[in-house]
Amino acid sequence: MNINDVIDERYRIERKIGEGGMSIVYEAYDIVSKKKVAIKIIKGDMMTNPINLSRFEREARAAASLSHPNIVRVINLGTYEGRPYMANEFINGKNLRDVLDIRGHFTPLEACDIMYQLTSAVIHAHEHGVIHRDIKPQNVYWTADGTIKLGDFGIATFENSARLTRSETIIGSVHYLAPEISKGQQASFLSDIYSLGVTFFELVTGKVPFEDDTPVSVAIRHIKDKFPSPRKIIPSTPKEIERIILKAVRKNPSERYKSVKEMRKDIERILRNPEMIKEQHGFFYRLFHKKGN
């Protein structure tokens, strides 16, 4: 597509803003609403494989079925010169990966606020039968007014939907991937809870829990290694936050939160009672750090 091309007599292409393995994203001007939009269109060379078309169609259906203030909104679906496209809400902000690269990590209360909004988005998706499968900071956007938006439903699937290919089970970003998926099991709502836990860990520590030389070795560590304590990386991490993270990332899915609503309830409790996560000091610290000393 070229700059100034007009799609469906409505969307005028202004610039390319992103590219993935299967699609390209453009910033465009919506002549009808007079607002910016993001046009995501499948690449021409991806059209030859019907599985790619099915995946793009599934992403479009999954994202378009959701309407929530914390989810990037799908405005329109269509085709341009035979290629399917999505017109999405244009997000004027950075993704959380960009912010972490600048800031290192978030404060505990900031992280809780982000996670409250993010879990709200995932609850809505799950209530509509959509498993995101790729929750990570790169796919979460932070707008200028502090609103969190979950986007990139590129590998999302519907609960109990058939796999497109035998290899599709193991799909997603390996640093955030639930161990049962790496073992070849199908994704579930509990897999998204694991990814939420890893994301929360990264927000408060600035690091992913496991690093290694290859994606396979990272996946194996998620399966076999004990999940690290965030307090070992950032000692000031409140115990209440650590407890939420470690419950969300249990190796056995049945030992995690039973639902994202349950996880959000614990996060909300902190936001309503921020004194829960204030740093507590012992007697001798208070004795030697009295005001004026």
PDB file of C-alpha atoms in Angstrom:
ATOM      1  CA  MET A   1       0.000   0.000   0.000  1.00  0.00           C
ATOM      2  CA  ASN A   2       1.149   3.528  -0.765  1.00  0.00           C
ATOM      3  CA  ILE A   3       0.866   6.809   1.100  1.00  0.00           C
ATOM      4  CA  ASN A   4      -2.416   8.601   0.210  1.00  0.00           C
ATOM      5  CA  ASP A   5      -4.116   5.394  -0.972  1.00  0.00           C
ATOM      6  CA  VAL A   6      -7.766   5.515   0.134  1.00  0.00           C
ATOM      7  CA  ILE A   7      -9.428   2.319   1.367  1.00  0.00           C
ATOM      8  CA  ASP A   8     -13.174   1.927   0.898  1.00  0.00           C
ATOM      9  CA  GLU A   9     -13.431   5.641   0.126  1.00  0.00           C
ATOM     10  CA  ARG A  10     -12.900   6.234   3.831  1.00  0.00           C
ATOM     11  CA  TYR A  11      -9.378   5.580   5.152  1.00  0.00           C
ATOM     12  CA  ARG A  12      -6.478   7.579   3.685  1.00  0.00           C
ATOM     13  CA  ILE A  13      -3.104   5.951   4.359  1.00  0.00           C
ATOM     14  CA  GLU A  14      -0.616   8.370   5.949  1.00  0.00           C
ATOM     15  CA  ARG A  15       2.362   6.289   7.070  1.00  0.00           C
ATOM     16  CA  LYS A  16       3.538   2.797   7.959  1.00  0.00           C
ATOM     17  CA  ILE A  17       3.847   2.341  11.717  1.00  0.00           C
ATOM     18  CA  GLY A  18       4.516  -1.356  12.210  1.00  0.00           C
ATOM     19  CA  GLU A  19       5.064  -4.738  10.607  1.00  0.00           C
ATOM     20  CA  GLY A  20       4.790  -8.312  11.825  1.00  0.00           C
ATOM     21  CA  GLY A  21       5.272 -11.691  10.213  1.00  0.00           C
ATOM     22  CA  MET A  22       1.794 -11.745   8.733  1.00  0.00           C
ATOM     23  CA  SER A  23       0.536  -8.163   8.528  1.00  0.00           C
ATOM     24  CA  ILE A  24       1.442  -4.493   8.197  1.00  0.00           C
ATOM     25  CA  VAL A  25      -0.025  -1.639  10.250  1.00  0.00           C
ATOM     26  CA  TYR A  26      -0.554   1.851   8.858  1.00  0.00           C
ATOM     27  CA  GLU A  27      -1.651   5.095  10.404  1.00  0.00           C
ATOM     28  CA  ALA A  28      -4.589   6.418   8.413  1.00  0.00           C
ATOM     29  CA  TYR A  29      -7.086   9.279   8.452  1.00  0.00           C
ATOM     30  CA  ASP A  30     -10.759   8.368   8.701  1.00  0.00           C
ATOM     31  CA  ILE A  31     -12.516  10.767   6.330  1.00  0.00           C
ATOM     32  CA  VAL A  32     -15.899  10.001   7.949  1.00  0.00           C
ATOM     33  CA  SER A  33     -15.046  10.433  11.638  1.00  0.00           C
ATOM     34  CA  LYS A  34     -12.160  12.837  10.953  1.00  0.00           C
ATOM     35  CA  LYS A  35      -9.966  10.853  13.350  1.00  0.00           C
ATOM     36  CA  LYS A  36      -6.766   8.844  13.088  1.00  0.00           C
ATOM     37  CA  VAL A  37      -7.111   5.058  12.860  1.00  0.00           C
ATOM     38  CA  ALA A  38      -4.688   2.145  12.628  1.00  0.00           C
ATOM     39  CA  ILE A  39      -5.188  -0.036   9.549  1.00  0.00           C
ATOM     40  CA  LYS A  40      -3.919  -3.598   9.949  1.00  0.00           C
ATOM     41  CA  ILE A  41      -3.818  -5.492   6.658  1.00  0.00           C
ATOM     42  CA  ILE A  42      -2.538  -8.951   5.802  1.00  0.00           C
ATOM     43  CA  LYS A  43       0.593  -9.052   3.635  1.00  0.00           C
ATOM     44  CA  GLY A  44       0.099 -10.008   0.002  1.00  0.00           C
ATOM     45  CA  ASP A  45       2.495 -12.966   0.153  1.00  0.00           C
ATOM     46  CA  MET A  46       0.615 -14.348   3.182  1.00  0.00           C
ATOM     47  CA  MET A  47      -2.570 -14.662   1.127  1.00  0.00           C
ATOM     48  CA  THR A  48      -1.363 -17.822  -0.621  1.00  0.00           C
ATOM     49  CA  ASN A  49      -1.689 -19.895   2.555  1.00  0.00           C
ATOM     50  CA  PRO A  50      -5.309 -20.446   3.653  1.00  0.00           C
ATOM     51  CA  ILE A  51      -4.145 -21.000   7.252  1.00  0.00           C
ATOM     52  CA  ASN A  52      -2.821 -17.429   7.362  1.00  0.00           C
ATOM     53  CA  LEU A  53      -6.152 -16.147   6.127  1.00  0.00           C
ATOM     54  CA  SER A  54      -7.930 -18.186   8.792  1.00  0.00           C
ATOM     55  CA  ARG A  55      -5.665 -16.789  11.503  1.00  0.00           C
ATOM     56  CA  PHE A  56      -6.208 -13.206  10.383  1.00  0.00           C
ATOM     57  CA  GLU A  57      -9.941 -13.805  10.207  1.00  0.00           C
ATOM     58  CA  ARG A  58      -9.922 -15.317  13.696  1.00  0.00           C
ATOM     59  CA  GLU A  59      -8.011 -12.328  15.073  1.00  0.00           C
ATOM     60  CA  ALA A  60     -10.522  -9.976  13.455  1.00  0.00           C
ATOM     61  CA  ARG A  61     -13.487 -11.912  14.839  1.00  0.00           C
ATOM     62  CA  ALA A  62     -11.991 -12.127  18.319  1.00  0.00           C
ATOM     63  CA  ALA A  63     -11.079  -8.443  18.544  1.00  0.00           C
ATOM     64  CA  ALA A  64     -14.299  -7.211  16.913  1.00  0.00           C
ATOM     65  CA  SER A  65     -16.398  -9.223  19.381  1.00  0.00           C
ATOM     66  CA  LEU A  66     -15.047  -7.151  22.287  1.00  0.00           C
ATOM     67  CA  SER A  67     -16.023  -3.666  23.400  1.00  0.00           C
ATOM     68  CA  HIS A  68     -14.295  -2.458  26.556  1.00  0.00           C
ATOM     69  CA  PRO A  69     -12.489   0.762  27.555  1.00  0.00           C
ATOM     70  CA  ASN A  70      -9.296  -1.200  28.262  1.00  0.00           C
ATOM     71  CA  ILE A  71      -9.213  -3.017  24.905  1.00  0.00           C
ATOM     72  CA  VAL A  72      -8.121  -1.508  21.604  1.00  0.00           C
ATOM     73  CA  ARG A  73     -11.375  -1.043  19.710  1.00  0.00           C
ATOM     74  CA  VAL A  74     -12.013  -2.491  16.256  1.00  0.00           C
ATOM     75  CA  ILE A  75     -13.863   0.127  14.201  1.00  0.00           C
ATOM     76  CA  ASN A  76     -14.381  -1.709  10.946  1.00  0.00           C
ATOM     77  CA  LEU A  77     -13.533  -4.881   9.028  1.00  0.00           C
ATOM     78  CA  GLY A  78     -13.239  -5.102   5.266  1.00  0.00           C
ATOM     79  CA  THR A  79     -11.138  -6.046   2.254  1.00  0.00           C
ATOM     80  CA  TYR A  80      -8.880  -3.968   0.056  1.00  0.00           C
ATOM     81  CA  GLU A  81      -7.868  -5.385  -3.327  1.00  0.00           C
ATOM     82  CA  GLY A  82      -8.865  -8.807  -2.010  1.00  0.00           C
ATOM     83  CA  ARG A  83      -6.827  -8.510   1.203  1.00  0.00           C
ATOM     84  CA  PRO A  84      -8.686  -8.455   4.533  1.00  0.00           C
ATOM     85  CA  TYR A  85      -8.006  -5.540   6.864  1.00  0.00           C
ATOM     86  CA  MET A  86      -9.037  -4.195  10.253  1.00  0.00           C
ATOM     87  CA  ALA A  87      -9.513  -0.522  11.094  1.00  0.00           C
ATOM     88  CA  ASN A  88      -8.597  -0.145  14.777  1.00  0.00           C
ATOM     89  CA  GLU A  89      -8.691   2.667  17.291  1.00  0.00           C
ATOM     90  CA  PHE A  90      -5.445   4.668  17.000  1.00  0.00           C
ATOM     91  CA  ILE A  91      -3.557   4.612  20.299  1.00  0.00           C
ATOM     92  CA  ASN A  92      -1.716   7.807  21.091  1.00  0.00           C
ATOM     93  CA  GLY A  93       0.763   6.422  23.586  1.00  0.00           C
ATOM     94  CA  LYS A  94       3.541   3.928  24.169  1.00  0.00           C
ATOM     95  CA  ASN A  95       3.399   0.242  24.902  1.00  0.00           C
ATOM     96  CA  LEU A  96       4.550  -0.862  28.339  1.00  0.00           C
ATOM     97  CA  ARG A  97       7.727  -2.382  26.916  1.00  0.00           C
ATOM     98  CA  ASP A  98       8.763   1.087  25.664  1.00  0.00           C
ATOM     99  CA  VAL A  99       7.999   2.627  29.063  1.00  0.00           C
ATOM    100  CA  LEU A 100       9.912  -0.095  30.929  1.00  0.00           C
ATOM    101  CA  ASP A 101      12.912   0.450  28.651  1.00  0.00           C
ATOM    102  CA  ILE A 102      12.948   4.102  29.726  1.00  0.00           C
ATOM    103  CA  ARG A 103      11.983   3.819  33.394  1.00  0.00           C
ATOM    104  CA  GLY A 104      13.306   0.405  34.406  1.00  0.00           C
ATOM    105  CA  HIS A 105      10.249  -0.576  36.423  1.00  0.00           C
ATOM    106  CA  PHE A 106       7.048   0.854  37.880  1.00  0.00           C
ATOM    107  CA  THR A 107       6.280   1.708  41.502  1.00  0.00           C
ATOM    108  CA  PRO A 108       4.121  -0.870  43.303  1.00  0.00           C
ATOM    109  CA  LEU A 109       1.004   1.328  43.168  1.00  0.00           C
ATOM    110  CA  GLU A 110       1.538   2.171  39.494  1.00  0.00           C
ATOM    111  CA  ALA A 111       1.930  -1.523  38.727  1.00  0.00           C
ATOM    112  CA  CYS A 112      -1.275  -2.326  40.630  1.00  0.00           C
ATOM    113  CA  ASP A 113      -3.190   0.356  38.731  1.00  0.00           C
ATOM    114  CA  ILE A 114      -1.915  -0.994  35.404  1.00  0.00           C
ATOM    115  CA  MET A 115      -2.732  -4.572  36.381  1.00  0.00           C
ATOM    116  CA  TYR A 116      -6.218  -3.634  37.593  1.00  0.00           C
ATOM    117  CA  GLN A 117      -7.008  -2.167  34.173  1.00  0.00           C
ATOM    118  CA  LEU A 118      -5.320  -5.030  32.328  1.00  0.00           C
ATOM    119  CA  THR A 119      -7.165  -7.700  34.289  1.00  0.00           C
ATOM    120  CA  SER A 120     -10.414  -5.833  33.600  1.00  0.00           C
ATOM    121  CA  ALA A 121      -9.697  -6.139  29.876  1.00  0.00           C
ATOM    122  CA  VAL A 122      -8.900  -9.854  30.160  1.00  0.00           C
ATOM    123  CA  ILE A 123     -12.031 -10.509  32.236  1.00  0.00           C
ATOM    124  CA  HIS A 124     -14.112  -8.987  29.427  1.00  0.00           C
ATOM    125  CA  ALA A 125     -12.326 -11.110  26.819  1.00  0.00           C
ATOM    126  CA  HIS A 126     -12.816 -14.289  28.851  1.00  0.00           C
ATOM    127  CA  GLU A 127     -16.502 -13.504  29.390  1.00  0.00           C
ATOM    128  CA  HIS A 128     -16.811 -13.484  25.595  1.00  0.00           C
ATOM    129  CA  GLY A 129     -14.917 -16.765  25.249  1.00  0.00           C
ATOM    130  CA  VAL A 130     -11.702 -15.164  23.933  1.00  0.00           C
ATOM    131  CA  ILE A 131      -8.277 -16.399  25.135  1.00  0.00           C
ATOM    132  CA  HIS A 132      -5.659 -13.774  24.288  1.00  0.00           C
ATOM    133  CA  ARG A 133      -2.602 -16.104  24.419  1.00  0.00           C
ATOM    134  CA  ASP A 134      -0.061 -13.295  24.039  1.00  0.00           C
ATOM    135  CA  ILE A 135      -0.360 -11.032  27.095  1.00  0.00           C
ATOM    136  CA  LYS A 136       2.917  -9.166  27.566  1.00  0.00           C
ATOM    137  CA  PRO A 137       4.062  -5.535  27.974  1.00  0.00           C
ATOM    138  CA  GLN A 138       4.622  -5.157  24.213  1.00  0.00           C
ATOM    139  CA  ASN A 139       0.903  -5.734  23.625  1.00  0.00           C
ATOM    140  CA  VAL A 140      -0.338  -3.381  26.337  1.00  0.00           C
ATOM    141  CA  TYR A 141      -0.582   0.337  25.598  1.00  0.00           C
ATOM    142  CA  TRP A 142      -0.382   3.224  28.079  1.00  0.00           C
ATOM    143  CA  THR A 143      -2.170   6.335  26.838  1.00  0.00           C
ATOM    144  CA  ALA A 144      -1.458   9.926  27.836  1.00  0.00           C
ATOM    145  CA  ASP A 145      -4.294   9.968  30.395  1.00  0.00           C
ATOM    146  CA  GLY A 146      -3.098   6.760  32.068  1.00  0.00           C
ATOM    147  CA  THR A 147      -5.637   4.446  30.443  1.00  0.00           C
ATOM    148  CA  ILE A 148      -4.359   0.934  29.728  1.00  0.00           C
ATOM    149  CA  LYS A 149      -5.368  -0.743  26.447  1.00  0.00           C
ATOM    150  CA  LEU A 150      -4.844  -4.407  25.614  1.00  0.00           C
ATOM    151  CA  GLY A 151      -4.284  -4.982  21.909  1.00  0.00           C
ATOM    152  CA  ASP A 152      -2.744  -7.404  19.412  1.00  0.00           C
ATOM    153  CA  PHE A 153      -5.178 -10.294  19.344  1.00  0.00           C
ATOM    154  CA  GLY A 154      -3.136 -11.834  16.536  1.00  0.00           C
ATOM    155  CA  ILE A 155      -2.973 -15.305  18.088  1.00  0.00           C
ATOM    156  CA  ALA A 156      -6.125 -15.093  20.183  1.00  0.00           C
ATOM    157  CA  THR A 157      -8.474 -18.032  20.064  1.00  0.00           C
ATOM    158  CA  PHE A 158     -11.964 -18.879  21.217  1.00  0.00           C
ATOM    159  CA  GLU A 159     -12.552 -21.265  24.091  1.00  0.00           C
ATOM    160  CA  ASN A 160     -12.836 -24.853  22.818  1.00  0.00           C
ATOM    161  CA  SER A 161     -12.061 -23.817  19.224  1.00  0.00           C
ATOM    162  CA  ALA A 162     -10.240 -26.259  16.975  1.00  0.00           C
ATOM    163  CA  ARG A 163      -6.540 -25.767  16.301  1.00  0.00           C
ATOM    164  CA  LEU A 164      -5.658 -24.597  12.810  1.00  0.00           C
ATOM    165  CA  THR A 165      -2.502 -26.708  12.753  1.00  0.00           C
ATOM    166  CA  ARG A 166      -0.962 -29.376  14.956  1.00  0.00           C
ATOM    167  CA  SER A 167       1.904 -27.036  15.851  1.00  0.00           C
ATOM    168  CA  GLU A 168      -0.370 -24.168  16.814  1.00  0.00           C
ATOM    169  CA  THR A 169      -0.509 -25.215  20.460  1.00  0.00           C
ATOM    170  CA  ILE A 170       2.967 -23.780  21.130  1.00  0.00           C
ATOM    171  CA  ILE A 171       2.496 -20.220  20.016  1.00  0.00           C
ATOM    172  CA  GLY A 172       3.114 -16.946  21.798  1.00  0.00           C
ATOM    173  CA  SER A 173       6.042 -15.163  23.414  1.00  0.00           C
ATOM    174  CA  VAL A 174       8.144 -17.712  25.243  1.00  0.00           C
ATOM    175  CA  HIS A 175       9.054 -15.438  28.190  1.00  0.00           C
ATOM    176  CA  TYR A 176       5.354 -15.163  29.108  1.00  0.00           C
ATOM    177  CA  LEU A 177       4.181 -18.601  28.024  1.00  0.00           C
ATOM    178  CA  ALA A 178       2.455 -20.862  30.553  1.00  0.00           C
ATOM    179  CA  PRO A 179       4.355 -24.142  31.098  1.00  0.00           C
ATOM    180  CA  GLU A 180       1.388 -26.311  30.077  1.00  0.00           C
ATOM    181  CA  ILE A 181       1.401 -24.697  26.612  1.00  0.00           C
ATOM    182  CA  SER A 182       5.115 -25.438  26.226  1.00  0.00           C
ATOM    183  CA  LYS A 183       4.262 -29.044  27.091  1.00  0.00           C
ATOM    184  CA  GLY A 184       1.877 -29.176  24.133  1.00  0.00           C
ATOM    185  CA  GLN A 185      -1.409 -28.648  25.908  1.00  0.00           C
ATOM    186  CA  GLN A 186      -4.078 -26.321  24.564  1.00  0.00           C
ATOM    187  CA  ALA A 187      -4.316 -22.739  25.840  1.00  0.00           C
ATOM    188  CA  SER A 188      -6.974 -21.915  28.422  1.00  0.00           C
ATOM    189  CA  PHE A 189      -8.140 -18.985  30.513  1.00  0.00           C
ATOM    190  CA  LEU A 190      -5.661 -20.188  33.171  1.00  0.00           C
ATOM    191  CA  SER A 191      -2.825 -19.787  30.637  1.00  0.00           C
ATOM    192  CA  ASP A 192      -3.716 -16.102  30.340  1.00  0.00           C
ATOM    193  CA  ILE A 193      -3.558 -15.832  34.147  1.00  0.00           C
ATOM    194  CA  TYR A 194       0.037 -17.140  34.044  1.00  0.00           C
ATOM    195  CA  SER A 195       0.952 -14.489  31.453  1.00  0.00           C
ATOM    196  CA  LEU A 196      -0.681 -11.819  33.620  1.00  0.00           C
ATOM    197  CA  GLY A 197       1.483 -12.962  36.537  1.00  0.00           C
ATOM    198  CA  VAL A 198       4.666 -12.771  34.454  1.00  0.00           C
ATOM    199  CA  THR A 199       3.666  -9.304  33.221  1.00  0.00           C
ATOM    200  CA  PHE A 200       3.036  -8.141  36.818  1.00  0.00           C
ATOM    201  CA  PHE A 201       6.480  -9.522  37.759  1.00  0.00           C
ATOM    202  CA  GLU A 202       8.100  -7.527  34.965  1.00  0.00           C
ATOM    203  CA  LEU A 203       6.254  -4.332  35.844  1.00  0.00           C
ATOM    204  CA  VAL A 204       7.599  -4.335  39.409  1.00  0.00           C
ATOM    205  CA  THR A 205      11.106  -5.703  38.706  1.00  0.00           C
ATOM    206  CA  GLY A 206      11.879  -4.552  35.163  1.00  0.00           C
ATOM    207  CA  LYS A 207      12.951  -8.103  34.303  1.00  0.00           C
ATOM    208  CA  VAL A 208      11.432 -11.285  32.940  1.00  0.00           C
ATOM    209  CA  PRO A 209      11.633 -14.254  35.335  1.00  0.00           C
ATOM    210  CA  PHE A 210      13.731 -16.530  33.111  1.00  0.00           C
ATOM    211  CA  GLU A 211      16.453 -15.684  30.587  1.00  0.00           C
ATOM    212  CA  ASP A 212      18.497 -18.177  28.581  1.00  0.00           C
ATOM    213  CA  ASP A 213      20.309 -18.626  25.279  1.00  0.00           C
ATOM    214  CA  THR A 214      17.425 -20.041  23.255  1.00  0.00           C
ATOM    215  CA  PRO A 215      13.605 -19.875  23.329  1.00  0.00           C
ATOM    216  CA  VAL A 216      13.479 -23.627  23.984  1.00  0.00           C
ATOM    217  CA  SER A 217      15.685 -23.330  27.063  1.00  0.00           C
ATOM    218  CA  VAL A 218      13.533 -20.455  28.363  1.00  0.00           C
ATOM    219  CA  ALA A 219      10.420 -22.602  27.915  1.00  0.00           C
ATOM    220  CA  ILE A 220      12.084 -25.478  29.775  1.00  0.00           C
ATOM    221  CA  ARG A 221      12.915 -23.162  32.675  1.00  0.00           C
ATOM    222  CA  HIS A 222       9.262 -22.104  32.884  1.00  0.00           C
ATOM    223  CA  ILE A 223       8.374 -25.800  33.091  1.00  0.00           C
ATOM    224  CA  LYS A 224      11.061 -26.962  35.552  1.00  0.00           C
ATOM    225  CA  ASP A 225      12.602 -24.071  37.487  1.00  0.00           C
ATOM    226  CA  LYS A 226      11.145 -22.475  40.588  1.00  0.00           C
ATOM    227  CA  PHE A 227       9.619 -19.111  39.723  1.00  0.00           C
ATOM    228  CA  PRO A 228      11.865 -16.402  41.205  1.00  0.00           C
ATOM    229  CA  SER A 229      10.742 -14.120  44.004  1.00  0.00           C
ATOM    230  CA  PRO A 230      10.347 -10.514  42.813  1.00  0.00           C
ATOM    231  CA  ARG A 231      11.674  -9.445  46.227  1.00  0.00           C
ATOM    232  CA  LYS A 232      15.053 -10.987  45.382  1.00  0.00           C
ATOM    233  CA  ILE A 233      15.339  -8.555  42.477  1.00  0.00           C
ATOM    234  CA  ILE A 234      13.672  -5.533  44.083  1.00  0.00           C
ATOM    235  CA  PRO A 235      13.745  -6.099  47.877  1.00  0.00           C
ATOM    236  CA  SER A 236      11.216  -3.313  48.469  1.00  0.00           C
ATOM    237  CA  THR A 237       8.541  -5.184  46.496  1.00  0.00           C
ATOM    238  CA  PRO A 238       5.565  -5.485  48.874  1.00  0.00           C
ATOM    239  CA  LYS A 239       4.803  -9.010  50.085  1.00  0.00           C
ATOM    240  CA  GLU A 240       1.150  -8.646  49.049  1.00  0.00           C
ATOM    241  CA  ILE A 241       2.195  -8.050  45.440  1.00  0.00           C
ATOM    242  CA  GLU A 242       4.644 -10.937  45.550  1.00  0.00           C
ATOM    243  CA  ARG A 243       1.850 -13.184  46.849  1.00  0.00           C
ATOM    244  CA  ILE A 244      -0.438 -12.264  43.936  1.00  0.00           C
ATOM    245  CA  ILE A 245       2.306 -12.850  41.363  1.00  0.00           C
ATOM    246  CA  LEU A 246       3.382 -16.204  42.776  1.00  0.00           C
ATOM    247  CA  LYS A 247      -0.207 -17.453  42.920  1.00  0.00           C
ATOM    248  CA  ALA A 248      -0.834 -16.468  39.298  1.00  0.00           C
ATOM    249  CA  VAL A 249       2.277 -18.301  38.048  1.00  0.00           C
ATOM    250  CA  ARG A 250       1.934 -21.686  39.751  1.00  0.00           C
ATOM    251  CA  LYS A 251       3.208 -24.489  37.513  1.00  0.00           C
ATOM    252  CA  ASN A 252      -0.005 -26.449  37.986  1.00  0.00           C
ATOM    253  CA  PRO A 253      -2.873 -24.476  36.386  1.00  0.00           C
ATOM    254  CA  SER A 254      -5.350 -25.762  38.977  1.00  0.00           C
ATOM    255  CA  GLU A 255      -3.318 -24.068  41.744  1.00  0.00           C
ATOM    256  CA  ARG A 256      -3.514 -20.608  40.130  1.00  0.00           C
ATOM    257  CA  TYR A 257      -6.321 -18.142  40.564  1.00  0.00           C
ATOM    258  CA  LYS A 258      -9.514 -19.825  39.422  1.00  0.00           C
ATOM    259  CA  SER A 259     -10.400 -16.766  37.338  1.00  0.00           C
ATOM    260  CA  VAL A 260      -9.004 -13.363  36.426  1.00  0.00           C
ATOM    261  CA  LYS A 261     -11.821 -11.832  38.499  1.00  0.00           C
ATOM    262  CA  GLU A 262     -10.324 -13.485  41.570  1.00  0.00           C
ATOM    263  CA  MET A 263      -6.890 -12.054  40.725  1.00  0.00           C
ATOM    264  CA  ARG A 264      -8.309  -8.569  40.127  1.00  0.00           C
ATOM    265  CA  LYS A 265     -10.081  -8.694  43.499  1.00  0.00           C
ATOM    266  CA  ASP A 266      -6.725  -9.050  45.286  1.00  0.00           C
ATOM    267  CA  ILE A 267      -5.253  -6.177  43.247  1.00  0.00           C
ATOM    268  CA  GLU A 268      -8.290  -3.999  43.979  1.00  0.00           C
ATOM    269  CA  ARG A 269      -7.884  -4.670  47.702  1.00  0.00           C
ATOM    270  CA  ILE A 270      -4.402  -3.094  47.526  1.00  0.00           C
ATOM    271  CA  LEU A 271      -5.629  -0.086  45.542  1.00  0.00           C
ATOM    272  CA  ARG A 272      -8.402   0.501  48.091  1.00  0.00           C
ATOM    273  CA  ASN A 273      -5.991   0.067  51.009  1.00  0.00           C
ATOM    274  CA  PRO A 274      -2.586   1.337  49.805  1.00  0.00           C
ATOM    275  CA  GLU A 275      -1.259   1.218  53.372  1.00  0.00           C
ATOM    276  CA  MET A 276      -1.114  -2.575  52.834  1.00  0.00           C
ATOM    277  CA  ILE A 277       1.985  -2.131  50.694  1.00  0.00           C
ATOM    278  CA  LYS A 278       3.737   0.650  52.566  1.00  0.00           C
ATOM    279  CA  GLU A 279       7.231  -0.349  53.597  1.00  0.00           C
ATOM    280  CA  GLN A 280       7.237  -1.627  57.152  1.00  0.00           C
ATOM    281  CA  HIS A 281      10.266  -1.015  59.375  1.00  0.00           C
ATOM    282  CA  GLY A 282      11.246  -2.722  62.588  1.00  0.00           C
ATOM    283  CA  PHE A 283      11.809  -1.192  66.035  1.00  0.00           C
ATOM    284  CA  PHE A 284      15.520  -0.442  65.625  1.00  0.00           C
ATOM    285  CA  TYR A 285      15.029   1.219  62.228  1.00  0.00           C
ATOM    286  CA  ARG A 286      12.386   3.511  63.732  1.00  0.00           C
ATOM    287  CA  LEU A 287      14.568   4.185  66.768  1.00  0.00           C
ATOM    288  CA  PHE A 288      17.559   5.367  64.711  1.00  0.00           C
ATOM    289  CA  HIS A 289      15.580   7.117  61.962  1.00  0.00           C
ATOM    290  CA  LYS A 290      13.363   9.378  64.017  1.00  0.00           C
ATOM    291  CA  LYS A 291      12.489  12.685  62.438  1.00  0.00           C
ATOM    292  CA  GLY A 292      15.310  15.161  62.957  1.00  0.00           C
ATOM    293  CA  ASN A 293      17.990  12.513  63.640  1.00  0.00           C
TER     294      ASN A 293
END
